Structures are given as C-alpha cells and as structure tokens.
Amino acid sequence: MTDEDWMQHAIALAAKAEAQGEVPVGAVLVKDNQLIAEGWNQMISNQDPSAHAEMQAIRAGAQAINNYRLIDCTLYITLEPCSMCAGAMVHSRIKRLVFGAHDLKTGAAGSVLNIVQKPEFNHQLEVVSGVLAETCSEQLSAFFRRRRAQIKAARQQQKLLKQTAGE
C-alpha cells in the first residue's frame, strides 16, 4: 500500500473520532507494509489529555509487538503531531512520520517546532508532510465550522429563552 492508502485509513479513523464527538484526528502505525495498530482522538471520551490519536496508536503498537521501541515503523497521522506526541515518537524510535495537515499553532514536526528531527536528540524521524493534506485539512475545518455553528445556535436559543421568559 502507498502512503496515500494508509492516510485514507487514518482519515477513516478521524471520522470515527468525530462520530464520538472528538476532534477528528486518526493515526495508523505500520511496519513492513502491515497494520500494527491504529488510534483516533479519545481525550473527551477517556477524560485523558494524552489520548491523542498518535498516542493511542503508539500504545497499541507497543503492546502488539511487545516492545516499547517501534523500530522500522511508520506512523501516519491526519494532523501534524503536537510536542507531546512528537516526543513519544522520538522515544519509541519510530522510523518514519507521515502526516497530512500542518498544524500552524502547535505542530512539532516542522511548523512551530521540529522535535522529531532535533539533531541534539539521540533519534530523529524521517518526515513526509502534506500527504492528502487538503482532505485532512478540510475534515478538521468542517468539524470546527460545525462546532462553532452549534455553539452559536445554542447561544441564540438561550437568548431567545431568556427573552421569552422575561415577557
């Protein structure tokens, strides 16, 4: 399978996260072109700030291969990882990171920071960015547009209820 094929799988997992009320980010861990583990955002449902898609995939991958070192693995993510996730990738010795959308606010694989390729660290990842970037970006943008519209509608409903109650 190609990078695009694996990213399509990650996009499907991101849709699963969204269906659960989570920010739509999906991750797929692959070794020798075989699926090792997958993950999607579950911070809200697990009440765990570390339950990012890539952390879920890394944890499941380590369990699947019985080793915390994920040597020769590739991690596909729909969104550039944050510093927490990037640090976990370095510590787990993931070989290659492939992500879709850049995160210009908190991205730690080149956009804001570049933790995964910091020469002072004892491990650096090969990084491929922008794979199906438009699809990944639109999935996230559409989610936040809907969320803002829902918040606005709820506020308008509250305002209307207060006006009605005050009459």
mmCIF file of C-alpha atoms in Angstrom:
data_model
loop_
_atom_site.group_PDB
_atom_site.id
_atom_site.type_symbol
_atom_site.label_atom_id
_atom_site.label_comp_id
_atom_site.label_asym_id
_atom_site.label_seq_id
_atom_site.Cartn_x
_atom_site.Cartn_y
_atom_site.Cartn_z
ATOM 1 C CA MET A 1 0.000 0.000 0.000
ATOM 2 C CA THR A 2 1.096 3.579 -0.614
ATOM 3 C CA ASP A 3 1.376 6.500 1.797
ATOM 4 C CA GLU A 4 -1.917 7.762 0.362
ATOM 5 C CA ASP A 5 -3.631 4.419 1.041
ATOM 6 C CA TRP A 6 -2.516 4.406 4.676
ATOM 7 C CA MET A 7 -3.529 8.061 5.049
ATOM 8 C CA GLN A 8 -7.000 7.184 3.744
ATOM 9 C CA HIS A 9 -7.207 4.651 6.580
ATOM 10 C CA ALA A 10 -6.167 7.353 9.068
ATOM 11 C CA ILE A 11 -8.835 9.685 7.613
ATOM 12 C CA ALA A 12 -11.463 6.993 8.207
ATOM 13 C CA LEU A 13 -10.292 6.735 11.839
ATOM 14 C CA ALA A 14 -10.537 10.516 12.157
ATOM 15 C CA ALA A 15 -14.174 10.231 11.060
ATOM 16 C CA LYS A 16 -14.650 7.658 13.838
ATOM 17 C CA ALA A 17 -13.273 10.185 16.345
ATOM 18 C CA GLU A 18 -15.678 12.826 15.053
ATOM 19 C CA ALA A 19 -18.623 10.429 15.344
ATOM 20 C CA GLN A 20 -17.685 10.115 19.032
ATOM 21 C CA GLY A 21 -17.652 13.897 19.494
ATOM 22 C CA GLU A 22 -13.860 14.166 19.355
ATOM 23 C CA VAL A 23 -11.670 16.376 17.173
ATOM 24 C CA PRO A 24 -11.220 14.292 14.004
ATOM 25 C CA VAL A 25 -7.637 13.043 14.023
ATOM 26 C CA GLY A 26 -6.664 9.499 13.104
ATOM 27 C CA ALA A 27 -3.374 7.590 13.203
ATOM 28 C CA VAL A 28 -2.125 4.326 11.737
ATOM 29 C CA LEU A 29 1.078 2.512 12.723
ATOM 30 C CA VAL A 30 2.601 0.327 10.010
ATOM 31 C CA LYS A 31 5.610 -1.980 9.826
ATOM 32 C CA ASP A 32 6.698 -3.818 6.681
ATOM 33 C CA ASN A 33 3.537 -2.519 4.983
ATOM 34 C CA GLN A 34 1.393 -4.298 7.593
ATOM 35 C CA LEU A 35 -1.008 -2.609 10.001
ATOM 36 C CA ILE A 36 0.366 -2.871 13.548
ATOM 37 C CA ALA A 37 -2.021 -0.533 15.374
ATOM 38 C CA GLU A 38 -4.389 2.364 14.926
ATOM 39 C CA GLY A 39 -5.778 5.169 17.007
ATOM 40 C CA TRP A 40 -8.095 8.150 16.970
ATOM 41 C CA ASN A 41 -8.609 11.054 19.325
ATOM 42 C CA GLN A 42 -10.288 9.957 22.551
ATOM 43 C CA MET A 43 -9.417 12.741 25.002
ATOM 44 C CA ILE A 44 -13.035 13.618 25.775
ATOM 45 C CA SER A 45 -14.410 10.084 25.951
ATOM 46 C CA ASN A 46 -11.452 8.812 28.019
ATOM 47 C CA GLN A 47 -11.125 12.026 30.054
ATOM 48 C CA ASP A 48 -7.424 11.817 29.276
ATOM 49 C CA PRO A 49 -5.488 14.772 27.818
ATOM 50 C CA SER A 50 -2.854 12.361 26.476
ATOM 51 C CA ALA A 51 -5.338 10.240 24.479
ATOM 52 C CA HIS A 52 -4.346 11.779 21.134
ATOM 53 C CA ALA A 53 -4.721 9.590 18.054
ATOM 54 C CA GLU A 54 -0.992 9.025 17.701
ATOM 55 C CA MET A 55 -0.546 8.228 21.409
ATOM 56 C CA GLN A 56 -3.324 5.648 21.125
ATOM 57 C CA ALA A 57 -1.610 4.078 18.094
ATOM 58 C CA ILE A 58 1.829 4.128 19.752
ATOM 59 C CA ARG A 59 0.497 2.475 22.926
ATOM 60 C CA ALA A 60 -1.403 -0.174 20.961
ATOM 61 C CA GLY A 61 1.602 -0.755 18.701
ATOM 62 C CA ALA A 62 3.967 -1.297 21.623
ATOM 63 C CA GLN A 63 1.510 -3.822 23.071
ATOM 64 C CA ALA A 64 1.092 -5.545 19.695
ATOM 65 C CA ILE A 65 4.813 -6.111 19.177
ATOM 66 C CA ASN A 66 5.639 -6.491 22.878
ATOM 67 C CA ASN A 67 8.245 -3.731 22.785
ATOM 68 C CA TYR A 68 8.154 -0.033 23.539
ATOM 69 C CA ARG A 69 10.622 0.546 20.724
ATOM 70 C CA LEU A 70 8.790 0.714 17.426
ATOM 71 C CA ILE A 71 11.857 0.265 15.244
ATOM 72 C CA ASP A 72 11.262 0.425 11.472
ATOM 73 C CA CYS A 73 7.642 1.541 11.931
ATOM 74 C CA THR A 74 5.890 4.343 10.068
ATOM 75 C CA LEU A 75 3.208 6.422 11.779
ATOM 76 C CA TYR A 76 0.561 8.021 9.556
ATOM 77 C CA ILE A 77 -1.412 10.897 11.119
ATOM 78 C CA THR A 78 -4.010 13.196 9.627
ATOM 79 C CA LEU A 79 -2.632 16.195 11.566
ATOM 80 C CA GLU A 80 0.944 17.194 12.377
ATOM 81 C CA PRO A 81 1.755 15.969 15.895
ATOM 82 C CA CYS A 82 1.978 18.186 18.967
ATOM 83 C CA SER A 83 5.089 18.291 21.152
ATOM 84 C CA MET A 84 3.818 15.529 23.484
ATOM 85 C CA CYS A 85 3.190 13.146 20.618
ATOM 86 C CA ALA A 86 6.388 14.110 18.807
ATOM 87 C CA GLY A 87 8.352 13.352 21.969
ATOM 88 C CA ALA A 88 6.706 9.943 22.253
ATOM 89 C CA MET A 89 7.650 9.232 18.632
ATOM 90 C CA VAL A 90 11.290 10.038 19.330
ATOM 91 C CA HIS A 91 11.326 7.898 22.494
ATOM 92 C CA SER A 92 9.631 4.971 20.752
ATOM 93 C CA ARG A 93 12.175 5.142 17.896
ATOM 94 C CA ILE A 94 9.573 5.326 15.148
ATOM 95 C CA LYS A 95 11.485 5.460 11.875
ATOM 96 C CA ARG A 96 9.141 7.494 9.724
ATOM 97 C CA LEU A 97 6.343 10.015 10.250
ATOM 98 C CA VAL A 98 3.834 10.775 7.502
ATOM 99 C CA PHE A 99 1.215 13.423 8.197
ATOM 100 C CA GLY A 100 -1.499 15.218 6.269
ATOM 101 C CA ALA A 101 -2.375 18.693 7.530
ATOM 102 C CA HIS A 102 0.165 21.061 9.034
ATOM 103 C CA ASP A 103 -0.698 22.478 12.475
ATOM 104 C CA LEU A 104 0.425 26.092 12.422
ATOM 105 C CA LYS A 105 -0.446 26.606 16.110
ATOM 106 C CA THR A 106 1.080 23.589 17.860
ATOM 107 C CA GLY A 107 2.797 21.446 15.211
ATOM 108 C CA ALA A 108 6.031 19.863 16.433
ATOM 109 C CA ALA A 109 7.231 18.258 13.197
ATOM 110 C CA GLY A 110 8.274 21.422 11.404
ATOM 111 C CA SER A 111 5.506 24.021 11.651
ATOM 112 C CA VAL A 112 6.149 25.554 15.094
ATOM 113 C CA LEU A 113 8.810 23.219 16.476
ATOM 114 C CA ASN A 114 10.711 20.310 14.985
ATOM 115 C CA ILE A 115 11.098 17.879 17.851
ATOM 116 C CA VAL A 116 11.158 14.810 15.593
ATOM 117 C CA GLN A 117 14.290 15.971 13.794
ATOM 118 C CA LYS A 118 16.172 17.769 16.560
ATOM 119 C CA PRO A 119 19.851 16.944 15.989
ATOM 120 C CA GLU A 120 20.639 17.075 19.719
ATOM 121 C CA PHE A 121 18.333 14.106 20.355
ATOM 122 C CA ASN A 122 19.568 10.536 20.057
ATOM 123 C CA HIS A 123 16.916 9.695 17.429
ATOM 124 C CA GLN A 124 15.392 11.597 14.515
ATOM 125 C CA LEU A 125 12.495 10.590 12.305
ATOM 126 C CA GLU A 126 12.202 10.794 8.575
ATOM 127 C CA VAL A 127 9.250 13.139 7.914
ATOM 128 C CA VAL A 128 6.900 13.268 4.943
ATOM 129 C CA SER A 129 4.320 16.028 5.230
ATOM 130 C CA GLY A 130 1.302 17.079 3.233
ATOM 131 C CA VAL A 131 0.025 13.632 2.204
ATOM 132 C CA LEU A 132 -3.655 14.166 1.314
ATOM 133 C CA ALA A 133 -3.279 17.498 3.115
ATOM 134 C CA GLU A 134 -6.335 19.085 1.521
ATOM 135 C CA THR A 135 -8.619 16.226 2.581
ATOM 136 C CA CYS A 136 -7.168 16.163 6.102
ATOM 137 C CA SER A 137 -7.418 19.949 6.469
ATOM 138 C CA GLU A 138 -10.983 20.054 5.201
ATOM 139 C CA GLN A 139 -12.039 17.287 7.599
ATOM 140 C CA LEU A 140 -10.761 19.364 10.524
ATOM 141 C CA SER A 141 -12.060 22.701 9.173
ATOM 142 C CA ALA A 142 -15.530 21.300 8.561
ATOM 143 C CA PHE A 143 -15.628 19.890 12.102
ATOM 144 C CA PHE A 144 -14.734 23.249 13.663
ATOM 145 C CA ARG A 145 -17.192 25.117 11.393
ATOM 146 C CA ARG A 146 -19.980 22.796 12.571
ATOM 147 C CA ARG A 147 -18.877 23.127 16.183
ATOM 148 C CA ARG A 148 -18.881 26.958 16.006
ATOM 149 C CA ALA A 149 -22.318 26.902 14.364
ATOM 150 C CA GLN A 150 -23.650 24.606 17.106
ATOM 151 C CA ILE A 151 -22.287 26.893 19.820
ATOM 152 C CA LYS A 152 -23.766 29.935 18.113
ATOM 153 C CA ALA A 153 -27.161 28.232 17.750
ATOM 154 C CA ALA A 154 -27.125 27.204 21.424
ATOM 155 C CA ARG A 155 -26.368 30.781 22.482
ATOM 156 C CA GLN A 156 -29.147 32.124 20.288
ATOM 157 C CA GLN A 157 -31.541 29.552 21.762
ATOM 158 C CA GLN A 158 -30.562 30.603 25.299
ATOM 159 C CA LYS A 159 -31.048 34.247 24.423
ATOM 160 C CA LEU A 160 -34.456 33.501 22.929
ATOM 161 C CA LEU A 161 -35.484 31.523 26.017
ATOM 162 C CA LYS A 162 -34.430 34.377 28.296
ATOM 163 C CA GLN A 163 -36.362 36.867 26.178
ATOM 164 C CA THR A 164 -39.446 34.633 26.201
ATOM 165 C CA ALA A 165 -39.196 34.094 29.967
ATOM 166 C CA GLY A 166 -38.864 37.847 30.530
ATOM 167 C CA GLU A 167 -42.051 38.708 28.644
#
